[in-house]
Tab-separated table of C-alpha atoms in Angstrom:
chain	number	residue	atom	x	y	z
A	1	ALA	CA	7.787	-73.273	16.242
A	2	HIS	CA	6.630	-76.376	15.461
A	3	LYS	CA	7.016	-79.876	16.759
A	4	GLY	CA	10.123	-81.528	16.487
A	5	ARG	CA	11.979	-78.774	16.181
A	6	VAL	CA	15.140	-78.737	18.333
A	7	GLU	CA	17.171	-75.892	16.986
A	8	GLU	CA	17.011	-72.009	18.700
A	9	MET	CA	14.057	-73.636	21.350
A	10	ASP	CA	13.607	-72.563	24.868
A	11	ARG	CA	11.108	-73.203	27.495
A	12	TRP	CA	9.603	-69.918	26.508
A	13	LYS	CA	9.034	-70.718	22.848
A	14	ASP	CA	7.703	-74.232	24.111
A	15	PRO	CA	4.175	-73.136	24.978
A	16	TYR	CA	3.470	-72.011	21.163
A	17	VAL	CA	4.721	-74.993	19.561
A	18	LYS	CA	2.248	-76.545	17.174
A	19	ASP	CA	1.872	-80.265	15.290
A	20	THR	CA	1.757	-78.640	11.973
A	21	GLU	CA	3.711	-79.491	8.565
A	22	ALA	CA	3.908	-75.270	7.740
A	23	ARG	CA	7.300	-73.914	7.940
A	24	THR	CA	7.477	-70.784	6.374
A	25	LEU	CA	5.650	-67.173	7.220
A	26	ALA	CA	4.307	-67.783	3.926
A	27	ASP	CA	2.752	-71.548	5.081
A	28	VAL	CA	1.044	-69.962	7.863
A	29	LEU	CA	-0.029	-66.630	6.754
A	30	PRO	CA	-3.379	-67.904	4.621
A	31	GLY	CA	-6.761	-67.623	5.995
A	32	ALA	CA	-5.112	-65.750	9.092
A	33	ASP	CA	-6.843	-62.972	11.023
A	34	VAL	CA	-3.938	-61.672	13.066
A	35	PHE	CA	-0.406	-60.897	12.262
A	36	LEU	CA	1.530	-60.451	15.672
A	37	GLY	CA	5.393	-59.926	14.496
A	38	LEU	CA	7.928	-59.111	17.151
A	39	SER	CA	10.890	-60.495	14.913
A	40	ALA	CA	12.583	-57.991	12.336
A	41	ALA	CA	12.478	-55.554	9.782
A	42	GLY	CA	10.883	-56.370	6.387
A	43	VAL	CA	9.781	-59.933	7.473
A	44	LEU	CA	6.498	-59.473	6.047
A	45	LYS	CA	6.234	-59.053	2.312
A	46	PRO	CA	3.430	-57.379	0.826
A	47	GLU	CA	2.247	-60.199	-1.449
A	48	LEU	CA	1.680	-62.325	1.865
A	49	LEU	CA	-1.051	-60.264	3.091
A	50	HIS	CA	-3.137	-60.998	0.030
A	51	HIS	CA	-3.538	-64.263	1.452
A	52	MET	CA	-5.203	-63.137	5.098
A	53	ALA	CA	-8.585	-63.291	5.967
A	54	PRO	CA	-10.828	-60.243	5.221
A	55	LYS	CA	-9.862	-57.258	7.718
A	56	PRO	CA	-7.003	-58.456	9.000
A	57	LEU	CA	-5.098	-57.168	12.120
A	58	ILE	CA	-1.608	-56.580	11.237
A	59	LEU	CA	0.624	-55.861	14.447
A	60	ALA	CA	4.195	-55.081	12.962
A	61	LEU	CA	5.969	-54.268	16.224
A	62	ALA	CA	9.667	-54.265	15.501
A	63	ASN	CA	11.481	-51.071	16.349
A	64	PRO	CA	12.599	-49.459	15.099
A	65	ASN	CA	11.268	-50.341	11.517
A	66	PRO	CA	8.246	-52.809	11.498
A	67	GLU	CA	8.117	-56.156	9.707
A	68	ILE	CA	5.787	-54.119	7.114
A	69	MET	CA	5.685	-50.187	7.155
A	70	PRO	CA	2.363	-49.329	7.398
A	71	GLU	CA	2.088	-47.482	3.581
A	72	ALA	CA	2.999	-51.046	2.034
A	73	ALA	CA	0.243	-53.206	4.254
A	74	ARG	CA	-2.204	-50.378	3.291
A	75	ALA	CA	-1.392	-50.837	-0.370
A	76	ALA	CA	-1.715	-54.016	-0.610
A	77	ARG	CA	-4.722	-54.804	1.967
A	78	PRO	CA	-6.642	-51.471	2.169
A	79	ASP	CA	-9.266	-53.268	4.437
A	80	ALA	CA	-6.396	-54.108	6.719
A	81	MET	CA	-6.268	-52.900	10.536
A	82	ILE	CA	-2.273	-51.633	10.854
A	83	CYS	CA	-0.372	-51.317	14.234
A	84	THR	CA	2.934	-50.554	14.719
A	85	GLY	CA	5.092	-49.761	17.789
A	86	ARG	CA	5.905	-46.420	16.637
A	87	SER	CA	4.924	-43.031	17.642
A	88	ASP	CA	4.858	-41.823	14.074
A	89	PHE	CA	2.503	-43.751	12.748
A	90	PRO	CA	-1.830	-44.303	14.268
A	91	ASN	CA	-1.874	-47.104	16.655
A	92	GLN	CA	1.144	-47.229	18.376
A	93	VAL	CA	1.329	-50.466	20.848
A	94	ASN	CA	3.263	-49.524	23.527
A	95	ASN	CA	3.602	-50.268	27.021
A	96	VAL	CA	3.632	-46.531	28.195
A	97	LEU	CA	-0.321	-46.523	27.282
A	98	CYS	CA	-0.365	-48.699	30.574
A	99	PHE	CA	2.637	-49.356	32.806
A	100	PRO	CA	2.550	-45.485	34.151
A	101	TYR	CA	-1.349	-45.582	35.062
A	102	ILE	CA	-1.271	-49.335	36.329
A	103	PHE	CA	0.953	-48.081	38.672
A	104	ARG	CA	-0.695	-44.900	39.620
A	105	GLY	CA	-3.802	-46.719	40.503
A	106	ALA	CA	-1.889	-49.576	42.362
A	107	LEU	CA	0.083	-47.060	44.601
A	108	ASP	CA	-2.882	-45.186	44.967
A	109	CYS	CA	-4.810	-47.692	46.736
A	110	GLY	CA	-1.667	-49.836	48.303
A	111	ALA	CA	-2.104	-52.676	45.772
A	112	SER	CA	0.109	-55.111	47.430
A	113	ALA	CA	0.250	-57.019	43.938
A	114	ILE	CA	-0.609	-56.513	40.361
A	115	ASN	CA	-2.783	-59.262	39.414
A	116	GLU	CA	-4.691	-60.384	36.132
A	117	GLU	CA	-7.825	-58.410	36.941
A	118	MET	CA	-6.119	-55.180	37.196
A	119	LYS	CA	-4.292	-55.875	33.883
A	120	MET	CA	-7.347	-56.437	32.602
A	121	ALA	CA	-8.979	-53.338	33.643
A	122	ALA	CA	-6.670	-51.298	32.395
A	123	VAL	CA	-6.958	-53.305	28.864
A	124	ARG	CA	-10.642	-52.524	28.759
A	125	ALA	CA	-10.401	-48.859	29.987
A	126	ILE	CA	-8.192	-48.438	27.013
A	127	ALA	CA	-10.498	-50.052	24.744
A	128	ALA	CA	-13.631	-47.995	25.732
A	129	LEU	CA	-11.636	-44.858	25.509
A	130	ALA	CA	-11.003	-45.730	21.946
A	131	ARG	CA	-14.335	-45.776	21.733
A	132	GLU	CA	-14.980	-42.356	23.480
A	133	GLU	CA	-17.120	-39.849	21.486
A	134	PRO	CA	-14.665	-36.785	20.028
A	135	SER	CA	-13.967	-34.354	22.432
A	136	ASP	CA	-10.879	-30.941	22.002
A	137	VAL	CA	-9.048	-32.581	24.708
A	138	ALA	CA	-8.308	-35.569	22.653
A	139	ALA	CA	-7.780	-33.091	19.560
A	140	ARG	CA	-4.910	-31.743	21.585
A	141	ALA	CA	-3.573	-34.938	21.847
A	142	TYR	CA	-3.896	-35.680	18.326
A	143	SER	CA	-2.310	-32.321	17.069
A	144	GLY	CA	-5.655	-30.714	16.435
A	145	GLU	CA	-7.253	-33.502	14.516
A	146	THR	CA	-10.237	-35.319	16.179
A	147	PRO	CA	-10.350	-38.988	16.532
A	148	ILE	CA	-13.159	-41.529	15.698
A	149	PHE	CA	-12.903	-45.044	16.552
A	150	GLY	CA	-11.830	-46.691	13.549
A	151	PRO	CA	-8.942	-48.630	11.465
A	152	GLU	CA	-7.067	-45.578	11.903
A	153	PHE	CA	-7.793	-45.191	15.436
A	154	LEU	CA	-7.942	-48.629	17.396
A	155	ILE	CA	-5.519	-47.442	20.136
A	156	PRO	CA	-5.618	-44.208	22.078
A	157	SER	CA	-2.228	-42.106	21.516
A	158	PRO	CA	0.454	-42.362	24.383
A	159	PHE	CA	0.163	-38.787	24.604
A	160	ASP	CA	-3.998	-38.466	25.110
A	161	PRO	CA	-4.160	-37.033	28.737
A	162	ARG	CA	-7.168	-38.901	29.591
A	163	LEU	CA	-5.393	-42.120	29.717
A	164	ILE	CA	-4.856	-41.768	33.771
A	165	LEU	CA	-8.175	-40.504	34.071
A	166	ARG	CA	-9.798	-43.669	32.941
A	167	ILE	CA	-6.828	-46.523	33.696
A	168	ALA	CA	-5.881	-45.475	37.380
A	169	PRO	CA	-8.920	-45.653	38.594
A	170	ALA	CA	-9.768	-48.994	36.511
A	171	VAL	CA	-7.058	-50.387	38.374
A	172	ALA	CA	-7.764	-48.994	41.560
A	173	LYS	CA	-10.884	-50.400	41.249
A	174	ALA	CA	-9.868	-53.927	40.634
A	175	ALA	CA	-7.644	-54.343	42.967
A	176	CYS	CA	-9.950	-52.814	45.844
A	177	GLU	CA	-12.580	-55.924	44.210
A	178	THR	CA	-9.941	-58.659	44.555
A	179	GLY	CA	-8.739	-58.030	47.774
A	180	VAL	CA	-5.272	-56.945	47.212
A	181	ALA	CA	-6.036	-53.225	48.370
A	182	THR	CA	-4.135	-52.046	51.856
A	183	ARG	CA	-5.926	-48.687	51.154
A	184	PRO	CA	-9.449	-49.569	49.503
A	185	ILE	CA	-10.803	-46.441	47.763
A	186	THR	CA	-14.120	-45.615	49.241
A	187	ASP	CA	-14.736	-42.136	47.061
A	188	PHE	CA	-14.130	-43.193	43.471
A	189	ALA	CA	-15.884	-39.880	42.591
A	190	ALA	CA	-13.626	-37.698	44.662
A	191	TYR	CA	-10.529	-39.882	43.616
A	192	ILE	CA	-11.048	-39.167	39.714
A	193	ASP	CA	-11.425	-35.459	40.441
A	194	LYS	CA	-7.923	-35.592	42.394
A	195	LEU	CA	-6.712	-36.963	39.132
A	196	ASN	CA	-8.605	-34.914	37.220
A	197	ARG	CA	-6.827	-31.943	38.395
A	198	PHE	CA	-3.889	-33.187	36.680
A	199	VAL	CA	-5.596	-32.754	33.364
A	200	PHE	CA	-7.334	-29.959	34.054
A	201	ARG	CA	-5.753	-27.260	35.401
A	202	SER	CA	-8.751	-25.214	36.012
A	203	GLY	CA	-9.779	-28.314	38.477
A	204	LEU	CA	-8.820	-26.706	41.538
A	205	VAL	CA	-9.395	-22.807	41.355
A	206	MET	CA	-12.860	-24.014	39.662
A	207	LYS	CA	-13.961	-26.496	42.442
A	208	PRO	CA	-15.568	-24.090	44.966
A	209	VAL	CA	-17.744	-22.493	41.582
A	210	PHE	CA	-18.748	-26.429	40.621
A	211	SER	CA	-19.321	-27.181	44.394
A	212	MET	CA	-21.453	-24.382	44.634
A	213	ALA	CA	-23.126	-25.035	41.123
A	214	LYS	CA	-24.010	-28.286	42.152
A	215	THR	CA	-25.958	-27.279	45.056
A	216	SER	CA	-27.835	-24.512	43.964
A	217	SER	CA	-31.446	-25.099	42.995
A	218	ALA	CA	-31.545	-25.878	39.163
A	219	LYS	CA	-31.152	-23.214	37.189
A	220	ARG	CA	-31.298	-22.924	33.407
A	221	VAL	CA	-28.592	-21.986	31.035
A	222	ILE	CA	-29.358	-21.268	27.692
A	223	LEU	CA	-26.365	-22.607	25.060
A	224	LEU	CA	-26.309	-21.609	21.864
A	225	ILE	CA	-26.645	-25.237	20.512
A	226	GLU	CA	-29.849	-25.555	22.538
A	227	LEU	CA	-31.279	-22.611	20.586
A	228	ALA	CA	-31.882	-23.740	16.926
A	229	GLY	CA	-35.499	-23.529	15.922
A	230	ARG	CA	-36.630	-21.076	18.751
A	231	ARG	CA	-38.728	-18.164	17.643
A	232	GLY	CA	-41.534	-15.830	19.491
A	233	VAL	CA	-42.173	-12.043	19.751
A	234	THR	CA	-44.301	-10.029	18.007
A	235	THR	CA	-43.075	-7.254	15.629
A	236	GLU	CA	-41.509	-8.228	12.438
A	237	ALA	CA	-38.761	-6.298	13.089
A	238	ALA	CA	-38.009	-8.715	16.341
A	239	ARG	CA	-39.430	-11.990	14.210
A	240	THR	CA	-36.335	-11.610	11.884
A	241	MET	CA	-33.548	-10.416	14.453
A	242	VAL	CA	-34.957	-13.594	16.058
A	243	ARG	CA	-34.362	-15.628	13.096
A	244	THR	CA	-30.817	-14.767	12.490
A	245	ASP	CA	-29.262	-14.339	15.482
A	246	ASN	CA	-29.072	-16.573	18.612
A	247	THR	CA	-27.665	-14.548	20.523
A	248	VAL	CA	-31.216	-11.898	20.863
A	249	ILE	CA	-33.040	-15.642	21.244
A	250	ALA	CA	-30.905	-16.502	24.195
A	251	ALA	CA	-31.077	-12.467	25.892
A	252	LEU	CA	-34.604	-12.635	25.720
A	253	ALA	CA	-35.828	-15.751	27.026
A	254	LEU	CA	-33.481	-14.532	29.983
A	255	LYS	CA	-34.679	-10.905	30.013
A	256	ARG	CA	-38.510	-12.725	30.157
A	257	GLY	CA	-37.507	-15.124	32.698
A	258	ASP	CA	-37.914	-18.134	30.468
A	259	ALA	CA	-33.586	-18.986	31.566
A	260	ASP	CA	-31.485	-17.795	34.607
A	261	ALA	CA	-28.076	-17.504	32.618
A	262	MET	CA	-26.919	-17.232	28.960
A	263	VAL	CA	-23.304	-18.510	27.527
A	264	CYS	CA	-22.883	-17.385	24.085
A	265	GLY	CA	-19.930	-16.064	21.157
A	266	LEU	CA	-18.611	-19.502	19.891
A	267	GLU	CA	-19.214	-17.976	16.676
A	268	GLY	CA	-19.354	-14.713	15.684
A	269	ARG	CA	-17.718	-11.053	16.497
A	270	PHE	CA	-17.956	-10.373	20.360
A	271	GLU	CA	-18.583	-6.763	19.812
A	272	ARG	CA	-22.207	-7.651	18.122
A	273	HIS	CA	-22.704	-10.320	20.994
A	274	LEU	CA	-21.853	-7.788	23.455
A	275	ARG	CA	-23.982	-4.791	21.630
A	276	ASN	CA	-27.155	-7.841	21.819
A	277	VAL	CA	-26.598	-8.757	25.247
A	278	THR	CA	-26.064	-5.045	26.416
A	279	LEU	CA	-29.622	-3.928	24.301
A	280	ILE	CA	-31.881	-6.258	25.370
A	281	ILE	CA	-30.383	-7.695	29.389
A	282	GLY	CA	-28.751	-4.322	29.620
A	283	PRO	CA	-26.598	-3.544	33.131
A	284	ARG	CA	-27.721	-4.073	36.562
A	285	ALA	CA	-28.879	-1.507	39.213
A	286	GLY	CA	-26.762	1.521	39.633
A	287	ILE	CA	-24.019	0.435	36.610
A	288	ARG	CA	-23.949	2.478	33.123
A	289	ASP	CA	-24.060	0.543	30.006
A	290	ARG	CA	-19.975	1.956	29.562
A	291	ASP	CA	-19.649	0.775	32.604
A	292	LEU	CA	-19.903	-3.291	31.612
A	293	SER	CA	-16.171	-4.826	31.684
A	294	THR	CA	-14.921	-8.254	31.488
A	295	LEU	CA	-12.506	-10.303	33.977
A	296	SER	CA	-10.054	-12.844	32.684
A	297	MET	CA	-8.316	-15.818	34.668
A	298	LEU	CA	-5.350	-17.500	33.502
A	299	ILE	CA	-4.063	-20.603	35.469
A	300	SER	CA	-0.477	-21.288	35.356
A	301	GLN	CA	1.926	-23.548	36.803
A	302	ARG	CA	3.268	-20.362	38.757
A	303	GLY	CA	-0.247	-19.432	40.271
A	304	ILE	CA	-3.505	-17.736	39.236
A	305	ILE	CA	-3.655	-14.034	38.096
A	306	PHE	CA	-7.289	-12.117	37.064
A	307	LEU	CA	-6.863	-9.173	34.432
A	308	THR	CA	-9.222	-6.688	33.553
A	309	ASP	CA	-10.409	-5.021	31.329
A	310	THR	CA	-9.585	-7.492	28.438
A	311	HIS	CA	-12.331	-7.171	25.926
A	312	VAL	CA	-14.570	-4.512	26.115
A	313	SER	CA	-13.567	-0.779	27.751
A	314	VAL	CA	-11.235	0.613	25.069
A	315	ASP	CA	-10.196	3.680	27.301
A	316	PRO	CA	-12.363	4.034	30.578
A	317	THR	CA	-12.283	6.980	33.036
A	318	ALA	CA	-10.758	6.604	36.553
A	319	GLU	CA	-14.613	6.314	37.442
A	320	GLU	CA	-14.907	3.470	35.288
A	321	ILE	CA	-11.555	1.612	36.271
A	322	ALA	CA	-12.723	1.844	39.902
A	323	GLU	CA	-16.191	0.730	38.948
A	324	MET	CA	-14.720	-2.440	36.669
A	325	THR	CA	-11.785	-3.303	39.624
A	326	VAL	CA	-15.024	-3.537	42.499
A	327	LEU	CA	-17.093	-5.689	39.928
A	328	ALA	CA	-13.630	-8.031	39.418
A	329	ALA	CA	-13.180	-8.153	43.192
A	330	GLU	CA	-16.644	-9.440	44.216
A	331	GLU	CA	-16.442	-12.113	41.041
A	332	ILE	CA	-12.962	-13.228	42.102
A	333	GLN	CA	-14.580	-14.237	45.736
A	334	ARG	CA	-16.655	-16.457	43.647
A	335	PHE	CA	-13.723	-18.630	43.748
A	336	GLY	CA	-12.624	-18.619	47.399
A	337	ILE	CA	-9.991	-16.393	46.597
A	338	GLU	CA	-9.113	-12.870	48.664
A	339	PRO	CA	-8.753	-10.270	45.194
A	340	LYS	CA	-5.712	-7.959	46.016
A	341	ALA	CA	-5.673	-5.381	42.807
A	342	ALA	CA	-3.086	-3.651	41.248
A	343	LEU	CA	-3.886	-0.294	39.210
A	344	LEU	CA	-0.748	-0.744	36.399
A	345	SER	CA	0.856	2.097	34.619
A	346	HIS	CA	3.872	2.753	32.985
A	347	SER	CA	4.402	5.286	35.892
A	348	ASP	CA	5.166	3.689	39.746
A	349	PHE	CA	3.738	5.258	42.492
A	350	GLY	CA	3.937	9.176	41.164
A	351	SER	CA	6.744	8.939	39.084
A	352	ARG	CA	5.157	10.266	35.716
A	353	ASP	CA	2.480	12.579	35.811
A	354	SER	CA	0.966	11.089	32.103
A	355	PRO	CA	-2.784	11.152	31.491
A	356	SER	CA	-2.853	7.487	31.898
A	357	ALA	CA	-0.936	7.471	35.076
A	358	VAL	CA	-2.844	10.536	36.537
A	359	LYS	CA	-5.892	8.875	35.841
A	360	MET	CA	-4.681	5.346	37.613
A	361	ARG	CA	-3.744	7.322	40.362
A	362	GLN	CA	-7.121	8.799	40.414
A	363	ALA	CA	-9.238	5.760	40.152
A	364	ALA	CA	-6.599	4.357	43.400
A	365	ALA	CA	-7.938	7.333	45.572
A	366	ILE	CA	-11.959	6.612	44.169
A	367	LEU	CA	-11.227	2.606	45.331
A	368	ALA	CA	-9.950	3.884	48.792
A	369	ARG	CA	-13.208	5.764	49.247
A	370	ILE	CA	-15.784	3.608	47.960
A	371	ALA	CA	-13.939	0.309	48.525
A	372	PRO	CA	-12.094	0.962	51.800
A	373	ASP	CA	-12.030	-2.792	52.836
A	374	LEU	CA	-10.139	-4.048	49.472
A	375	GLN	CA	-6.792	-4.577	49.116
A	376	CYS	CA	-5.788	-2.416	45.980
A	377	ASP	CA	-3.173	0.430	45.024
A	378	GLY	CA	-1.213	1.816	42.195
A	379	GLU	CA	-0.616	3.392	40.061
A	380	MET	CA	2.148	0.829	39.710
A	381	HIS	CA	4.654	-1.196	37.439
A	382	ALA	CA	3.449	-4.401	36.932
A	383	ASP	CA	6.760	-5.647	38.655
A	384	SER	CA	5.781	-3.892	41.462
A	385	ALA	CA	2.450	-5.525	41.562
A	386	LEU	CA	4.064	-9.356	41.676
A	387	SER	CA	6.950	-8.572	44.252
A	388	GLU	CA	6.149	-7.328	47.198
A	389	GLN	CA	9.724	-7.084	48.170
A	390	LEU	CA	10.550	-4.865	45.168
A	391	ARG	CA	7.161	-2.937	45.830
A	392	GLN	CA	8.310	-1.961	49.485
A	393	ARG	CA	11.551	-0.564	48.194
A	394	VAL	CA	9.435	1.770	46.087
A	395	TYR	CA	6.528	2.528	48.323
A	396	PRO	CA	6.783	0.786	51.577
A	397	HIS	CA	3.408	2.684	52.652
A	398	SER	CA	1.117	0.564	50.344
A	399	ARG	CA	-2.115	-0.740	51.121
A	400	LEU	CA	-1.425	-3.976	48.722
A	401	LYS	CA	-0.133	-6.935	50.890
A	402	GLY	CA	1.738	-10.018	49.286
A	403	GLU	CA	1.444	-10.207	45.481
A	404	ALA	CA	-1.156	-8.897	43.909
A	405	ASN	CA	-4.021	-11.434	41.861
A	406	LEU	CA	-5.968	-8.925	40.071
A	407	LEU	CA	-4.003	-6.718	37.456
A	408	VAL	CA	-6.418	-4.079	36.322
A	409	PHE	CA	-5.238	-1.963	32.866
A	410	PRO	CA	-5.749	1.466	31.994
A	411	ASN	CA	-6.806	0.816	28.156
A	412	LEU	CA	-8.269	-2.279	26.448
A	413	ASP	CA	-5.023	-2.491	24.039
A	414	SER	CA	-2.735	-3.250	27.476
A	415	ALA	CA	-4.746	-5.326	28.904
A	416	ASN	CA	-5.649	-7.287	25.978
A	417	ILE	CA	-1.882	-7.647	24.829
A	418	THR	CA	-0.795	-8.721	27.964
A	419	LEU	CA	-4.015	-11.278	28.637
A	420	THR	CA	-2.651	-13.068	25.145
A	421	ALA	CA	1.149	-12.705	25.827
A	422	LEU	CA	1.201	-14.163	29.238
A	423	ARG	CA	-1.065	-17.285	27.746
A	424	THR	CA	1.110	-17.961	24.989
A	425	MET	CA	4.355	-17.082	27.019
A	426	MET	CA	3.101	-19.512	30.142
A	427	ASP	CA	1.171	-21.903	28.396
A	428	ALA	CA	-1.994	-20.765	30.960
A	429	LEU	CA	-5.307	-21.923	30.880
A	430	HIS	CA	-7.436	-19.220	30.403
A	431	VAL	CA	-11.011	-18.658	31.624
A	432	GLY	CA	-13.224	-16.321	30.360
A	433	PRO	CA	-13.754	-13.421	29.422
A	434	ILE	CA	-16.298	-13.231	32.352
A	435	LEU	CA	-18.476	-10.507	31.925
A	436	LEU	CA	-19.238	-8.447	34.347
A	437	GLY	CA	-21.913	-5.832	35.368
A	438	THR	CA	-25.224	-7.210	33.711
A	439	ASP	CA	-28.628	-7.328	34.691
A	440	SER	CA	-28.554	-11.575	34.680
A	441	PRO	CA	-25.935	-13.679	34.468
A	442	ALA	CA	-24.633	-13.608	30.565
A	443	HIS	CA	-21.410	-14.812	29.000
A	444	ILE	CA	-19.772	-13.703	25.486
A	445	LEU	CA	-17.206	-16.911	24.928
A	446	THR	CA	-14.810	-16.758	21.979
A	447	PRO	CA	-14.568	-18.716	19.193
A	448	SER	CA	-11.650	-20.592	20.694
A	449	VAL	CA	-12.924	-21.740	23.721
A	450	THR	CA	-12.839	-25.358	24.019
A	451	SER	CA	-15.436	-27.952	25.499
A	452	ARG	CA	-13.848	-27.132	28.832
A	453	GLY	CA	-14.237	-23.630	28.971
A	454	VAL	CA	-17.778	-23.812	28.126
A	455	VAL	CA	-18.536	-25.819	31.499
A	456	ASN	CA	-16.305	-23.695	33.264
A	457	MET	CA	-18.346	-20.630	31.942
A	458	THR	CA	-21.771	-22.561	32.425
A	459	ALA	CA	-20.896	-23.491	35.913
A	460	LEU	CA	-19.934	-19.866	36.474
A	461	ALA	CA	-23.136	-18.565	34.984
A	462	VAL	CA	-24.981	-21.091	37.214
A	463	VAL	CA	-23.548	-19.933	40.410
A	464	GLU	CA	-24.167	-16.117	39.610
A	465	ALA	CA	-27.938	-17.035	38.714
A	466	ALA	CA	-28.429	-18.634	42.088
A	467	HIS	CA	-26.497	-15.217	43.905
A	468	LYS	CA	-28.937	-13.072	41.887
A	469	ALA	CA	-31.805	-15.640	43.049
A	470	GLN	CA	-30.786	-15.087	46.991
A	471	ALA	CA	-30.475	-11.589	46.779
A	472	ILE	CA	-33.939	-11.066	45.623
A	473	VAL	CA	-35.113	-13.476	48.536
A	474	ASP	CA	-33.060	-11.387	51.057
A	475	LEU	CA	-34.478	-7.910	49.679
A	476	GLY	CA	-38.034	-9.345	49.961
C-alpha cells in the first residue's frame, strides 16, 4: 500500500498508505522489528529474515498454513519470536483467547458497550498471565509441561483455564470504571471466587472450609518445603532422624507445640510417613493406633462422594469399621454436608453370609448402637447405596434415606481400587487422603497431588487445629 497505487485499494487499506519507494516485501523488511502477516502461505521466505532487526517478532497468521513455517523461521533466525494462528505451534494468535472472556465480563456487569478500555484491559490481563509464575494448573493446559515466559511462551494457550479468571474480572472492572456497566460489580473478590468454581471444581465444597480457615485464629501449619535445615533433639539417634526425615521434623514440632498442624507426603512412601506420624503424634484419646484411617473425597459432575478407608486399614475388623465410619462422618460435617453412610459388600442386606459380609453387618449393628443419629445402613451393594429407589425395593425399612454420600468398604483393596477407578472414569477431582484419628491434625499427601490439593488440605488442617483448640477451651 503505497502512495499513487490505485489497483486493489479501498477504504480499509487507505489508512496504511505510505509515501515510499518500496514496492515488495523484500524492500520493506530490512531493519524491521515486526512482521505481521494475514496473507497467504509461503510468502515470507527464510532468506528475507536475515535482514530484519535483532530479535524480530514474526506474526505469521495465515491459515491453515502460515506465511512461513515456525521451524523454517527458527532455522533462519534463532533469535526470532514466532507466532502463528495454529494450535499445534507455540504462541497461537486466536481471538478465542479473549472473546469469550470479554463477553463474560461484559455480561456479568451488564455493560452497555464494549469500549477500548475494556479491550485494553483484556490485552493487559493476557500479557500479565503469560508472565505469571509456573503452576500445576498451567501445566495441565500445556500437556504436562510447565510454561515459562520467553520466546516459546509469549501468549497463553487458548486452553489455559486461568484465562477466565484474569480477563473477565479485568474487563468488568474497566466497564465499571468507564461508566458503561449497568450492574456494577462491587465485590470483585466474590466475583472472582464465583468464576473460580468453573476452574477449580473443589471451590464450592471447600468453601465452608476456606471460610472457617480464614476466620480461625492464626494457625501454624508445617509444610515440608519449609523444613530444610530444622534440627534439634537431644539423642544421637534422634539427630540422625531429624537430619534425614522431614516428616519426623514436622511431627516433633507438632508434638512439642511449635506448630498446630502438619501436611507431608509429597515424596516417599505413604506407609513410611504414616509410621512416623503414628509413632510421634499418635492417636487421639480413645482411639487405638490400628483405628487410624483415611477419608477421600471425589468431586465430579455427578456430585460429591466420600470413601473410607482408602489408604490405611488393610483388613479392618467390624469394630474398626464402625470407628472409622464415625470419624469419617465427623469430618464430612466440616464441609457443611450431612453424612449418609453405606457399608458396602457383595452381599445385599443379608443375601450372603461370607466373612466380609458378616463383618459389615456387624459393623452396621455397632453403629446403630454407638451413633444412633447417624444415617447409616448395611451391608449393601454399591448400587443400593447410590439409588434410594433400588434400595427401597430390596429393603424398604433401611435407616438410610436418600443417596449415600459416604461409602464404607470392607478392606483396603476394595476401597483403593474403587477410588482410583472412579477418579479416572469420572474425571473426578480428589481431595485427600484425609487422615482421621490422630491426636493433632496431620495429613499425608500423595506424590501426584497438585498445588491446589496442597492448599485444600492445608485449609482443612487449619480448621481441624481450630476445632481442637476450641475443644480444649471448652473442656477447661
